Tab-separated table of C-alpha atoms and ligand atoms in Angstrom:
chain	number	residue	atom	x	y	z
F	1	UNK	CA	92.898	129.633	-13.435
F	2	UNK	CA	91.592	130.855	-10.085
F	3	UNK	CA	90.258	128.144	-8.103
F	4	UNK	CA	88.099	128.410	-4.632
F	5	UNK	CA	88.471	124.654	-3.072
F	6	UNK	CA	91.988	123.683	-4.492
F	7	UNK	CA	95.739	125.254	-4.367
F	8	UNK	CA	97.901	124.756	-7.415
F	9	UNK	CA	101.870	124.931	-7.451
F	10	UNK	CA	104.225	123.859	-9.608
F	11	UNK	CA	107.764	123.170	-8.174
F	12	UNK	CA	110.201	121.970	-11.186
F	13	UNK	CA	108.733	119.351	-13.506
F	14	UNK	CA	106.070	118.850	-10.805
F	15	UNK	CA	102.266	119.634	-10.624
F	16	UNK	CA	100.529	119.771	-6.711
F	17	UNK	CA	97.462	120.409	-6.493
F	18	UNK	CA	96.039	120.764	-2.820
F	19	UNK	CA	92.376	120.264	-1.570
F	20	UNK	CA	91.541	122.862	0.180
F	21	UNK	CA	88.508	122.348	2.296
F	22	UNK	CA	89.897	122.364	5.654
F	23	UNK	CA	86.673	123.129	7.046
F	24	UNK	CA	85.185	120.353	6.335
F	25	UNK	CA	87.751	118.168	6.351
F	26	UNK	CA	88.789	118.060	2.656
F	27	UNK	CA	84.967	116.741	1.762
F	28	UNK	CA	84.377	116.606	-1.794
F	29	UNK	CA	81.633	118.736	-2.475
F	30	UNK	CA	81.079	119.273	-6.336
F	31	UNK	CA	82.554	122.404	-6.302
F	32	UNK	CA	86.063	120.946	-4.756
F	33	UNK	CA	85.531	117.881	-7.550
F	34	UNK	CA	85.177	119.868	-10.552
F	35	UNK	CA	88.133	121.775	-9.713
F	36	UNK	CA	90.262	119.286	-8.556
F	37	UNK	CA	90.057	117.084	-12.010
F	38	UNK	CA	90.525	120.764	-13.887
F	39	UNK	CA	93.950	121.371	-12.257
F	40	UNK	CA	94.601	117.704	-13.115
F	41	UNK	CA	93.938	117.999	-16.849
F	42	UNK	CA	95.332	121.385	-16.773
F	43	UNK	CA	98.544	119.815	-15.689
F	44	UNK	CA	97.866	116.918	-17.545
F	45	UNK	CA	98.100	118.930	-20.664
F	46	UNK	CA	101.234	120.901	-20.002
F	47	UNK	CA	103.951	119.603	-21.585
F	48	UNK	CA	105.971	120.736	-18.835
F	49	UNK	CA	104.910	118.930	-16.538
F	50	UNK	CA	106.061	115.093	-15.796
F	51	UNK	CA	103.927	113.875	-12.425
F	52	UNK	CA	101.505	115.045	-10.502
F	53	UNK	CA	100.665	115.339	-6.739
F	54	UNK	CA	97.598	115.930	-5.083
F	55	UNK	CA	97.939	116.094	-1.257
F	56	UNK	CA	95.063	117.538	1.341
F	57	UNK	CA	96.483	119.435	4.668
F	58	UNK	CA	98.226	117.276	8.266
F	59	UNK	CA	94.325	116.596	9.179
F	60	UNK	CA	93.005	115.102	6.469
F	61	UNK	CA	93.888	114.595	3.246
F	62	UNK	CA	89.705	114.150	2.380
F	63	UNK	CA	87.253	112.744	4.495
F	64	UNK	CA	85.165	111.460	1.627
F	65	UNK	CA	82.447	113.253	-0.327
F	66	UNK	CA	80.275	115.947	1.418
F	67	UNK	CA	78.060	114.008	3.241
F	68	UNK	CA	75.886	117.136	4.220
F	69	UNK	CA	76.062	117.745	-0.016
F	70	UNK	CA	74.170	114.402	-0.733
F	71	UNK	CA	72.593	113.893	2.464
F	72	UNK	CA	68.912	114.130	0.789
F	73	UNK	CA	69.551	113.304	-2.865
F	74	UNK	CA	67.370	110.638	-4.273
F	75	UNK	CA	68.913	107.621	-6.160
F	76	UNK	CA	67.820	109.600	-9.690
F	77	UNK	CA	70.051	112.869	-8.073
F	78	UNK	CA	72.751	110.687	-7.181
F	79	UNK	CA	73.011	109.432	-10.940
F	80	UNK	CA	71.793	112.531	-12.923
F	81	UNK	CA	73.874	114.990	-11.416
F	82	UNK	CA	77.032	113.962	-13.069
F	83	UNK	CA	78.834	112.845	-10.340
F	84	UNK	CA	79.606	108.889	-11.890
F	85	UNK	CA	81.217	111.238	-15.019
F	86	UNK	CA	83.233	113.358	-12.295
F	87	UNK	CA	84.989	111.004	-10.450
F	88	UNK	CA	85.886	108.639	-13.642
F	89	UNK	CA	87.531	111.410	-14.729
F	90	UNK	CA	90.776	110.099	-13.026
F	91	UNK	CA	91.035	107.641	-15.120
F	92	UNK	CA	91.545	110.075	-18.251
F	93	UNK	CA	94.693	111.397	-16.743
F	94	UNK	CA	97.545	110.532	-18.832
F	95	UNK	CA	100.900	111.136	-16.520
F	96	UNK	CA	101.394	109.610	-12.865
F	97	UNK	CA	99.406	111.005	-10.222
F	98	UNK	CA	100.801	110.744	-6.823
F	99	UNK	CA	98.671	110.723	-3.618
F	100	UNK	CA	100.567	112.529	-0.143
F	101	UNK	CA	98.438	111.709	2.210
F	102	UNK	CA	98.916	112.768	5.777
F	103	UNK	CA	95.579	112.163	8.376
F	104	UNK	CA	92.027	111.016	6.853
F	105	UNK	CA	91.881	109.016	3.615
F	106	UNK	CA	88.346	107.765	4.106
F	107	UNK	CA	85.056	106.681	2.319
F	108	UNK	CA	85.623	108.996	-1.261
F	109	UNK	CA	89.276	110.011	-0.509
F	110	UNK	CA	90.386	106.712	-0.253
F	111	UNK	CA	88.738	105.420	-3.219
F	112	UNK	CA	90.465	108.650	-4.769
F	113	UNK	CA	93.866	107.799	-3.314
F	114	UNK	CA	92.836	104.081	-4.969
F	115	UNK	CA	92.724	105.802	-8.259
F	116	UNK	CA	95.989	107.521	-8.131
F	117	UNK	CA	99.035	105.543	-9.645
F	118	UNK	CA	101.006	106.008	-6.552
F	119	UNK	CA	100.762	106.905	-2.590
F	120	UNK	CA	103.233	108.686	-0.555
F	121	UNK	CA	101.699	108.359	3.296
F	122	UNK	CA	102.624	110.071	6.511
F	123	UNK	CA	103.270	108.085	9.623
F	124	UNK	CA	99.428	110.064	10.706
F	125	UNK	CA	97.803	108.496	7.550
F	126	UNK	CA	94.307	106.433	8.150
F	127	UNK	CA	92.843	105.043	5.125
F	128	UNK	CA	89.054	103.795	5.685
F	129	UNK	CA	85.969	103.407	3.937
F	130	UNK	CA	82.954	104.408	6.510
F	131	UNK	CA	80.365	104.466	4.516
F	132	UNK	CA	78.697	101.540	6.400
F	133	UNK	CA	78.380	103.559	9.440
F	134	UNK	CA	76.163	106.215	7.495
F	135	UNK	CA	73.824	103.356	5.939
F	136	UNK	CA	75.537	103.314	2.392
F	137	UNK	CA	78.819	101.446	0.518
F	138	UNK	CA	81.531	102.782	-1.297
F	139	UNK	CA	80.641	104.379	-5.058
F	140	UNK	CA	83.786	105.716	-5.963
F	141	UNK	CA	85.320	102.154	-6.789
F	142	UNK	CA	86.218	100.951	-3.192
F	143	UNK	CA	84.784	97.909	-3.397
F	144	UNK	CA	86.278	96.834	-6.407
F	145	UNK	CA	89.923	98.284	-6.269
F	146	UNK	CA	90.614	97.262	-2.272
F	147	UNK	CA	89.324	93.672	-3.176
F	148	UNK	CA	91.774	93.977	-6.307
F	149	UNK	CA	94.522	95.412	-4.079
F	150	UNK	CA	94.035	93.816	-0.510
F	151	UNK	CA	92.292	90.626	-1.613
F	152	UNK	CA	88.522	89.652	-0.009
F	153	UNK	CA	89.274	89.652	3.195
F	154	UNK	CA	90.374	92.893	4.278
F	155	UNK	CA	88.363	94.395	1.441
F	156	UNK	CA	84.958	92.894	2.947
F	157	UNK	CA	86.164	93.986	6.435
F	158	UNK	CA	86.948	97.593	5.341
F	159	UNK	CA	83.813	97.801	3.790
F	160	UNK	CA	81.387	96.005	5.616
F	161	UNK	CA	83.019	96.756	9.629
F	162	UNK	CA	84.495	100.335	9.036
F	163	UNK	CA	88.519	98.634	9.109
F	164	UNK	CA	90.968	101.120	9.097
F	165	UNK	CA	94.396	101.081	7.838
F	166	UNK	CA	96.957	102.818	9.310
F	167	UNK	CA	100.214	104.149	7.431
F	168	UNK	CA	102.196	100.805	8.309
F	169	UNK	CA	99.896	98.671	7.497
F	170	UNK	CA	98.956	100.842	4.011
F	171	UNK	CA	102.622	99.986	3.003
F	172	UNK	CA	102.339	96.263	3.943
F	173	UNK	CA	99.710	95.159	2.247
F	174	UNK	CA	100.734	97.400	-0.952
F	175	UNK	CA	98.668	100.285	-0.855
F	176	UNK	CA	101.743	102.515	-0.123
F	177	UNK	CA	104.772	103.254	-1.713
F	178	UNK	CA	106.432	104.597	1.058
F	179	UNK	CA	105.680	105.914	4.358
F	180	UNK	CA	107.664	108.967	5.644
F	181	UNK	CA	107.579	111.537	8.298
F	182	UNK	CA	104.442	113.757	8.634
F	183	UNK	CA	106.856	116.999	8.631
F	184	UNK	CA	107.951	117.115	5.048
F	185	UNK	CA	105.481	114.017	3.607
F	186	UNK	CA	105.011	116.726	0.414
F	187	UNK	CA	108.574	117.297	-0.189
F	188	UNK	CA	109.085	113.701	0.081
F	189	UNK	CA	106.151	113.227	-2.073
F	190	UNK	CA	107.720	116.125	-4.872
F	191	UNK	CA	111.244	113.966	-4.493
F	192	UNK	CA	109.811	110.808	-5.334
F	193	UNK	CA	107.457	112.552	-8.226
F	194	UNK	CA	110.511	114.733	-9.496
F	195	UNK	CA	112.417	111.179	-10.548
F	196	UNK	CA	109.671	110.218	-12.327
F	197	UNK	CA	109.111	113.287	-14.094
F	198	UNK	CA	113.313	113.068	-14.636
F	199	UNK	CA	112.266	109.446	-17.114
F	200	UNK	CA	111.836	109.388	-20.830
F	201	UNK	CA	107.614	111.242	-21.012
F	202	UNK	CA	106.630	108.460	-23.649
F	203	UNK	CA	107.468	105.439	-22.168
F	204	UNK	CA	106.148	106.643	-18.818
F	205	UNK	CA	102.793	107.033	-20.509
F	206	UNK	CA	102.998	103.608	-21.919
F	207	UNK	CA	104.115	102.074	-18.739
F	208	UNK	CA	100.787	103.799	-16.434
F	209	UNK	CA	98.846	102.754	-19.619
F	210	UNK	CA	99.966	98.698	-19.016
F	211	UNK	CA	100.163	98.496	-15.684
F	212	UNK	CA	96.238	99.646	-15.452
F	213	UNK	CA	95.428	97.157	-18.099
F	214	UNK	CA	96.507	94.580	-15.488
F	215	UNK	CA	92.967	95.856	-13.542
F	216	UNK	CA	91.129	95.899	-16.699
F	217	UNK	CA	91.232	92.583	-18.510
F	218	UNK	CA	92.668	88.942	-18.524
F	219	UNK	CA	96.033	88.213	-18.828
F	220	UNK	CA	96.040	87.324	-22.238
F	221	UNK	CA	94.217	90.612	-23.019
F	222	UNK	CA	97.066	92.313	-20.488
F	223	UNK	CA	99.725	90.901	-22.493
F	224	UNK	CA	98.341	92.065	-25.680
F	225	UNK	CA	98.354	95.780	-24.319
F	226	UNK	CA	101.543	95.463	-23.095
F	227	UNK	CA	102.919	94.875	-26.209
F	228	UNK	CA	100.649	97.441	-28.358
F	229	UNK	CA	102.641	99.709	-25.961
F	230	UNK	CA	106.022	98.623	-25.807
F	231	UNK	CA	106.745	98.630	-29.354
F	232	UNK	CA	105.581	101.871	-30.994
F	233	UNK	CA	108.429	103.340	-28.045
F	234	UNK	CA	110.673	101.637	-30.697
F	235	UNK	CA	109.956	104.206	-33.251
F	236	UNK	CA	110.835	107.544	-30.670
F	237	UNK	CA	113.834	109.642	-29.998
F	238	UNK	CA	113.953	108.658	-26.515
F	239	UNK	CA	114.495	104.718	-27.449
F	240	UNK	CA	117.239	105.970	-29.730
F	241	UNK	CA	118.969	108.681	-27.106
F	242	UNK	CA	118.081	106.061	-24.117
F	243	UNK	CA	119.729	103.170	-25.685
F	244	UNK	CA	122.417	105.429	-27.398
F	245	UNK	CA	123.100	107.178	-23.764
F	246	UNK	CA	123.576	103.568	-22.598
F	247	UNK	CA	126.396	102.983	-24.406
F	248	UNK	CA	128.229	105.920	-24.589
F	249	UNK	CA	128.097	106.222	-20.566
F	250	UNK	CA	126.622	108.864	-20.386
F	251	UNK	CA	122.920	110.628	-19.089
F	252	UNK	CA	120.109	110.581	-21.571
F	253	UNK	CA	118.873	114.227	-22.817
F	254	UNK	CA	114.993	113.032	-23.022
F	255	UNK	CA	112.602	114.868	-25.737
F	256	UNK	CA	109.220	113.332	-25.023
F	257	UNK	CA	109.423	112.425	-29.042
D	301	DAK	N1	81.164	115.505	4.597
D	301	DAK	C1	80.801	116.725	5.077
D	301	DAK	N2	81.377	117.289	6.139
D	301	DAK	C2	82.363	116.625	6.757
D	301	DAK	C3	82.797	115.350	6.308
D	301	DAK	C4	82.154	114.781	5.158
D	301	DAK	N3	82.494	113.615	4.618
D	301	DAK	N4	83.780	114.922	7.128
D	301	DAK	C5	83.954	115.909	8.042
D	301	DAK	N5	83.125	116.929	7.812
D	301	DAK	C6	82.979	118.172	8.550
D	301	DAK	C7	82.260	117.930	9.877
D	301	DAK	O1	80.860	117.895	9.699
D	301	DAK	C8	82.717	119.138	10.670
D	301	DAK	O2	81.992	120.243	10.256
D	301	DAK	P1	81.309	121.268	11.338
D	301	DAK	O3	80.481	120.442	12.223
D	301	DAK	O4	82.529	121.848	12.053
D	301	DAK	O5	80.599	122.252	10.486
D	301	DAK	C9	84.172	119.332	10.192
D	301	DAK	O6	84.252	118.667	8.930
D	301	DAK	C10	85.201	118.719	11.120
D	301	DAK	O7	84.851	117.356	11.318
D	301	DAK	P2	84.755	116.680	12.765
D	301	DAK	O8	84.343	117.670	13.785
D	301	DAK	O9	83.927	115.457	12.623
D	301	DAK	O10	86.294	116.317	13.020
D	301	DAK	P3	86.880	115.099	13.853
D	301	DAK	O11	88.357	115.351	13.918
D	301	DAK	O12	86.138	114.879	15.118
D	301	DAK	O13	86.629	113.804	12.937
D	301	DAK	C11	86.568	112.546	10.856
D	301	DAK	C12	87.228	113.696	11.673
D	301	DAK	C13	87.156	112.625	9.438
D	301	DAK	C14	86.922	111.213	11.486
D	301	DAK	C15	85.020	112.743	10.867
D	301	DAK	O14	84.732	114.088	10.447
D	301	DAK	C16	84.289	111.791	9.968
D	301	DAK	O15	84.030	110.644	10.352
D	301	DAK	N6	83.857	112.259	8.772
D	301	DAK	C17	83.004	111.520	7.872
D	301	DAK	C18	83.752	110.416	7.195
D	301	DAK	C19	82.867	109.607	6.251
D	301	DAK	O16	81.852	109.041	6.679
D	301	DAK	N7	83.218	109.543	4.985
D	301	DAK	C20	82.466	108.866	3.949
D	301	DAK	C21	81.517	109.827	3.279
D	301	DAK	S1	80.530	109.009	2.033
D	301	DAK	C22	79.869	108.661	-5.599
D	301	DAK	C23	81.212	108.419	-5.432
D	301	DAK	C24	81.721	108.446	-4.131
D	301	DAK	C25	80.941	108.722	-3.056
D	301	DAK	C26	79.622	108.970	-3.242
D	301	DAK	C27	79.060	108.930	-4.517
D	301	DAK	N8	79.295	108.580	-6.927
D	301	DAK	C28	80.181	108.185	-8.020
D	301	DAK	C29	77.978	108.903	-7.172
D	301	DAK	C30	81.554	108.738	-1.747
D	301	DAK	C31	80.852	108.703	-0.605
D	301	DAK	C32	81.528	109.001	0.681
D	301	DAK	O17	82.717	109.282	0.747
């Protein structure tokens, strides 16, 4: 698939997929959207594939969507042009996605990085939602998952006074896995992606699946998913080679069956 706005690579058992706007600062204009959640369900589908990374460039890894793009759309625009559908689309994708983020995470691409399952920052990452300095809030989900995340507090100040979070204070309050060196944050981000992609495919995709009910529903409810998930694993290869492994001492050969 030739794409205009986004890189794709695959290194091992690992998909990247790299905005490529660096013009604008990684901005998601429609174009950049579309293609960026087609190399995700592209990758999504390959069987090949066990994680996936989407990084931007040492700048920014997106500075939110194209402000110049929506700058006169009406509210009717803003809803009929499909952009709600576009950016849910995340939340189809099936196998980890990993954000590397190195520079700007703001407005849009930090309620993207919000929707990934996992974030690998640089020490240059800044995660921010501005959209109170151009006269709107977040759409993208900010409001909901930093309050979810970060608790009221910092959520209301991030979105109502333009707070910023830098790459140490990402990974203390939990919005970062890990924080490495800007020089090799993607490598760092492919290591960390490559061990997951290394684990049994099934119960990975059960596991994402039950952790996100945990933002969806009570705890009751939570539980109830948990379970619809952990015991259909029961009845796969994997349980049987995993367990089996265990005991004989040795590695598991995983099937994704
Ligand atoms: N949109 C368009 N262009 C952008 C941009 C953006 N968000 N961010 C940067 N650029 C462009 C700049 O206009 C500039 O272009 P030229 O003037 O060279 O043509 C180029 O990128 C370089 O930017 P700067 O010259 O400003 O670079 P600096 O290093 O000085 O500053 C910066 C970098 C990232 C701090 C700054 O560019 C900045 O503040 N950018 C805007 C950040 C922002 O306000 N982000 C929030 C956008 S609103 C929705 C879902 C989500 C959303 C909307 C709807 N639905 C579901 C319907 C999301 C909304 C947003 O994200």
């Amino acid at each position: 698939m030739a794409y205009t706005t986004v890189i794709t690579e695959t290194r091992g058992r690992v998909g990247i997929v790299q905005l490529n706007r660096p013009q604008a600062m990684n901005a998601f204009n429609t174009a950049m959207l579309t293609e960026l959640f087609d190399a995700l369900e592209a990758f999504d589908k390959d069987n090949h594939i066990g994680a996936i990374i989407v990084t931007g460039n040492e700048k920014a890894f997106a500075a939110g969507a194209d402000i110049k793009e929506m700058a006169e759309a009406s509210p009717f625009q803003m809803i009929t042009e499909g952009r709600v559908e576009l950016w849910d689309r995340i939340r189809g994708i099936k196998k980890p996605v990993i954000a590397a983020v190195s520079g700007w995470a703001l407005g849009g691409g930090c309620e993207f990085v919000l929707s990934c399952d996992m974030v690998i920052a640089s020490e240059s990452a800044k995660f921010g939602q501005p959209e109170i300095t151009i006269g709107i809030i977040p759409g993208a989900g900010g409001t909901q998952r930093l309050a979810r995340l970060l608790g009221k507090q910092l959520a209301m100040e991030m979105v109502i006074n333009n707070r910023t979070l830098t790459a140490a204070e990402a990974l203390h309050f939990g919005l970062a896995n890990r924080v490495v060196p800007v020089d090799g944050c993607l490598e760092a981000a492919v290591a960390f992606a490559e061990e997951i992609a290394s684990r049994a495919p099934l119960a990975v995709r059960m596991g994402k699946d039950a952790v996100n009910a945990a933002f969806e529903t009570s705890l009751t409810e939570g539980l109830k998913t948990e379970k619809r998930n952990f015991y259909p694993l029961f009845s796969t290869e994997d349980q049987k080679e995993g367990m089996q492994a265990f005991i004989e001492k040795r590695k598991a050969d995983w099937k994704g069956k």
